[in-house]
Amino acid sequence: MTVKEAAPRPQRPTITEPVWVRWLLTAIALAFLGVFLLLPLAVVFIEALSKGLGAYGKAVTEPDALAAVRLTVTAASISVFLNLVFGVAAAWAIAKYEFRGKSFLITLIDLPFAVSPVISGLIYVLLFGLQGLFGPWLNDHDIKIIFAVPGIVLATVFVTFPFVARELIPLMHEQGTEEEEAAVSLGASGFQTFFRVTLPNIKWGLLYGVILCNARAMGEFGAVSVVSGHIRGITNTMPLHVEVLYNEYNPAAAFAVASLLALLALVTLIAKTAVEWRTQRDRKELVEIQESLTP
Amino acid sequence: MSIEVRNISKSFGKFQALKDVSLEVKSGELVAALGPSGCGKTTLLRIIAGLETPDSGSILFHGEDATQSSVSDRKVGFVFQHYALFRHMTVFENVAFGLRVKPRPQRPSNEVIRQKVTRLLELVQLEWLADRYPSQLSGGQRQRIALARALAVEPKVLLLDEPFGALDAKVRKDLRRWLRRLHDEIHVTSVFVTHDQDEALEVADHVVVMNHGQVEQFGAPEQVYEHPASPFVYNFLGNVNLFHGRIVGGNLQSGSLKVAAPDALAGEERAAIGYVRPYDLDVQRARTNGSTIEAIVQHIHPVGPVVRLELLRRDTQDSLEAELTKDQFRELALSVGEHVFVSPKNLHIFAADYAI
């Protein structure tokens, strides 16, 4: 590839506002960000450490807190895995094939975004709770879903449903089906085509979807709160544990656990930025290829 | 391997892409499917490859029905219009792909793959690009890599969809001659799709001209060009002058022109159109024997070895285009506004109800 020289910045003659207006607008935006995003984030860490490092360490390592971390990680990894498989399958079907009911499927995928998480939690209570549709049968067979780990996983899967699929559909759509057709015409099987051609082309978009999905899965409160039953050390995820501690007038411990979630958010942001940077580079390459094809 | 297309029809929703198309490609031939965009030529190619399934009809390879076989079973090499190179693989890996995905028992060793890929890259004269990625290649280079990749699996049939469509004029010309030479070397039965008549006439052994999902004519390039079977083919392959008129008493009467009509049309009085190529118009300063049309020279365009004249018929006010050689033009010494007498040397008459 030829060495790319730094292109001169394009002139924007349309921006004619005086300097002070520009500064003012920038300042307002920064102040807003500071008050609504950075300040709360700082408060979380300040409050968490307000009783010293020892108290912080104790708060995050006590058995209930560790159980909450474990449950959160379990629920998140199961739902990320399930949504990864489902998301790729759904995006593949939607982007590469034409079939009846396609737009209905897309709408269905968006459903979790449209309903309040509390309602999605409630749906599972109404389905699997003791008074629910399958409640008596489950009770007879001694299967616990609501107020137990399976319920939490179900609620998390539902809420994080759209992330992977939504990320992949436009990407796969843009890439079209020609490469897959080429692979098949060269004798590749469906599996070979997927793992050797499709997957490498979508890997960054997929990773991006997984990161967002994971962040949401770990931070989910509403839906999980409804189905959890708040049994300390057993059905409390990290966000629920934070709430319990706070309601017990133990803000330092609550903020200590909250700071773990805040750290997760920061890591997510960094990972997201890194992946975004990669996908954009890939996408730019794709655009360059397409542009060079049209004489 | 020969290809036989039998009565293929295909619709996409309400749009009928192919209507009862039949075609026979003999083993080792290079055939061009020529037509305007939307005429169904690409659909036909994709059906032959197995990338689309026909609504009805069948495809035979070497006399055996292959309509139900899968894409990979057909052993067809397909070169896509936009090449469809695997963008995350090097040129080498692109060409090696078809060998690497073979089932384990048939898969050649790495050493054999390396030799074969190197040989193919030499064949397309791009061995020095083996480690590059597709995004680092020019359009013409990508096209040749796509071809090498398709040839790696030793296909019995090679199908090319607008192989030169996305290239500029100079590269197109070089590449199509190169394709012809390559075909003479490896002799694999090939079909390529194009909307460029020069490309089809220059490269192919046979040309199938398509329009609105139907085959208009199938034949050798000279035959298709010299003896078009329909007004569409006449129009599509090069420029043509139209003489609208009526068949009266066995002759086509168009303004002051009167030409004998073929027997098939001569029977009854009807509307008809005569078709004449610009170089088949005889232009003279003086009225000659036989039927002529008086016209006024409106424009003179010298283009390379020929001179194109735009003429206005004095009888019907229609315009005509005539093509003279430089010598003929010099002899006549015409200038704009002068009167000339035009007579068609070679006129094909079709009934006017034959829609174009």
Coordinates of N, CA and C in Angstrom, one line a residue, chain A residues 1 175 178-179 181-188 192 196-197 200-201 285-286 289 292-293 295, chain B residues 46 51 71-72 76 80 82-89 97-98 100-101 136 142 149 153 166:
Chain A
M1 N 0.8 -1.2 0.0 CA 0.0 0.0 0.0 C 0.9 1.2 0.0
Q175 N -21.6 -6.2 3.7 CA -20.6 -7.0 3.0 C -21.2 -7.9 1.9
E178 N -21.4 -12.1 -1.8 CA -20.6 -12.5 -2.9 C -19.4 -13.4 -2.4
E179 N -18.8 -13.0 -1.3 CA -17.7 -13.8 -0.8 C -18.1 -15.2 -0.4
E181 N -20.7 -16.8 -1.7 CA -21.0 -17.5 -2.9 C -19.7 -18.0 -3.6
A182 N -18.7 -17.1 -3.5 CA -17.4 -17.5 -4.1 C -16.9 -18.8 -3.4
A183 N -17.0 -18.7 -2.0 CA -16.5 -19.9 -1.2 C -17.2 -21.1 -1.6
V184 N -18.5 -21.1 -1.7 CA -19.3 -22.2 -2.0 C -19.0 -22.7 -3.4
S185 N -18.8 -21.8 -4.4 CA -18.5 -22.3 -5.7 C -17.1 -22.9 -5.8
L186 N -16.3 -22.6 -4.8 CA -14.9 -23.2 -4.8 C -15.0 -24.5 -4.0
G187 N -16.2 -25.0 -3.6 CA -16.3 -26.3 -3.0 C -16.4 -26.3 -1.5
A188 N -16.4 -25.1 -0.9 CA -16.4 -25.1 0.6 C -17.8 -25.5 1.1
Q192 N -17.3 -24.5 6.6 CA -16.1 -23.9 6.1 C -16.3 -22.5 5.7
R196 N -14.3 -19.8 7.7 CA -13.2 -19.2 7.0 C -13.5 -17.9 6.3
V197 N -14.7 -17.7 6.0 CA -15.0 -16.4 5.2 C -15.9 -15.5 6.0
P200 N -14.3 -14.3 9.9 CA -13.2 -13.3 9.9 C -13.6 -11.9 9.4
N201 N -14.6 -11.9 8.6 CA -15.1 -10.6 8.1 C -15.9 -9.8 9.2
E285 N -11.5 0.3 4.6 CA -10.8 -0.5 3.6 C -11.9 -1.0 2.6
L286 N -13.0 -1.4 3.2 CA -14.1 -2.0 2.3 C -14.6 -0.9 1.4
I289 N -12.1 -0.4 -1.3 CA -12.2 -1.4 -2.3 C -13.4 -1.1 -3.3
S292 N -12.7 1.8 -5.5 CA -11.7 1.6 -6.6 C -12.3 0.7 -7.7
L293 N -13.5 0.1 -7.4 CA -14.1 -0.8 -8.4 C -14.8 0.0 -9.4
P295 N -14.9 2.7 -12.0 CA -14.0 3.6 -12.7 C -14.4 5.0 -12.8
Chain B
R46 N -26.0 -17.4 -13.2 CA -26.1 -17.9 -11.9 C -26.8 -19.2 -11.8
L51 N -26.1 -21.1 -8.3 CA -26.3 -20.1 -7.3 C -27.8 -19.6 -7.2
V71 N -24.1 -26.3 -5.7 CA -23.0 -25.5 -6.4 C -21.7 -26.2 -6.4
S72 N -21.3 -26.8 -5.2 CA -20.0 -27.4 -5.1 C -19.9 -28.7 -5.9
V76 N -17.9 -26.0 -11.0 CA -18.0 -24.8 -11.8 C -17.1 -23.7 -11.3
F80 N -16.8 -13.5 -10.2 CA -17.9 -12.5 -9.9 C -17.5 -11.2 -10.5
H82 N -17.7 -8.3 -9.1 CA -16.8 -7.5 -8.3 C -15.8 -8.4 -7.6
Y83 N -15.4 -9.4 -8.3 CA -14.3 -10.4 -7.9 C -14.6 -11.2 -6.7
A84 N -15.2 -10.6 -5.6 CA -15.5 -11.3 -4.4 C -14.2 -12.0 -3.8
L85 N -13.1 -11.3 -3.9 CA -11.9 -11.9 -3.3 C -12.1 -11.9 -1.8
F86 N -11.5 -12.9 -1.1 CA -11.6 -12.9 0.4 C -10.7 -11.8 0.9
R87 N -11.3 -10.7 1.5 CA -10.5 -9.6 1.8 C -9.5 -9.8 2.9
H88 N -9.7 -10.8 3.8 CA -8.8 -10.9 4.9 C -7.8 -12.0 4.6
M89 N -7.7 -12.4 3.4 CA -6.7 -13.4 3.0 C -5.7 -12.8 2.0
F97 N -7.6 -21.3 -1.6 CA -8.8 -21.6 -0.8 C -9.5 -22.9 -1.3
G98 N -9.7 -22.9 -2.6 CA -10.5 -24.1 -3.1 C -9.8 -25.4 -2.8
R100 N -7.7 -25.9 -0.1 CA -7.7 -26.1 1.3 C -9.0 -26.6 1.9
V101 N -10.1 -26.3 1.2 CA -11.4 -26.7 1.8 C -11.8 -28.1 1.2
Q136 N -4.9 -4.2 -1.8 CA -3.6 -3.5 -2.3 C -3.5 -3.7 -3.8
R142 N -7.0 -7.7 -9.5 CA -8.0 -8.5 -8.8 C -8.7 -9.4 -9.7
R149 N -8.1 -18.0 -8.9 CA -8.7 -18.7 -7.8 C -9.8 -19.7 -8.3
V153 N -9.4 -25.0 -8.7 CA -10.1 -26.3 -8.4 C -10.3 -27.1 -9.7
A166 N -15.9 -3.6 -14.5 CA -15.5 -2.5 -13.6 C -14.2 -1.9 -13.9

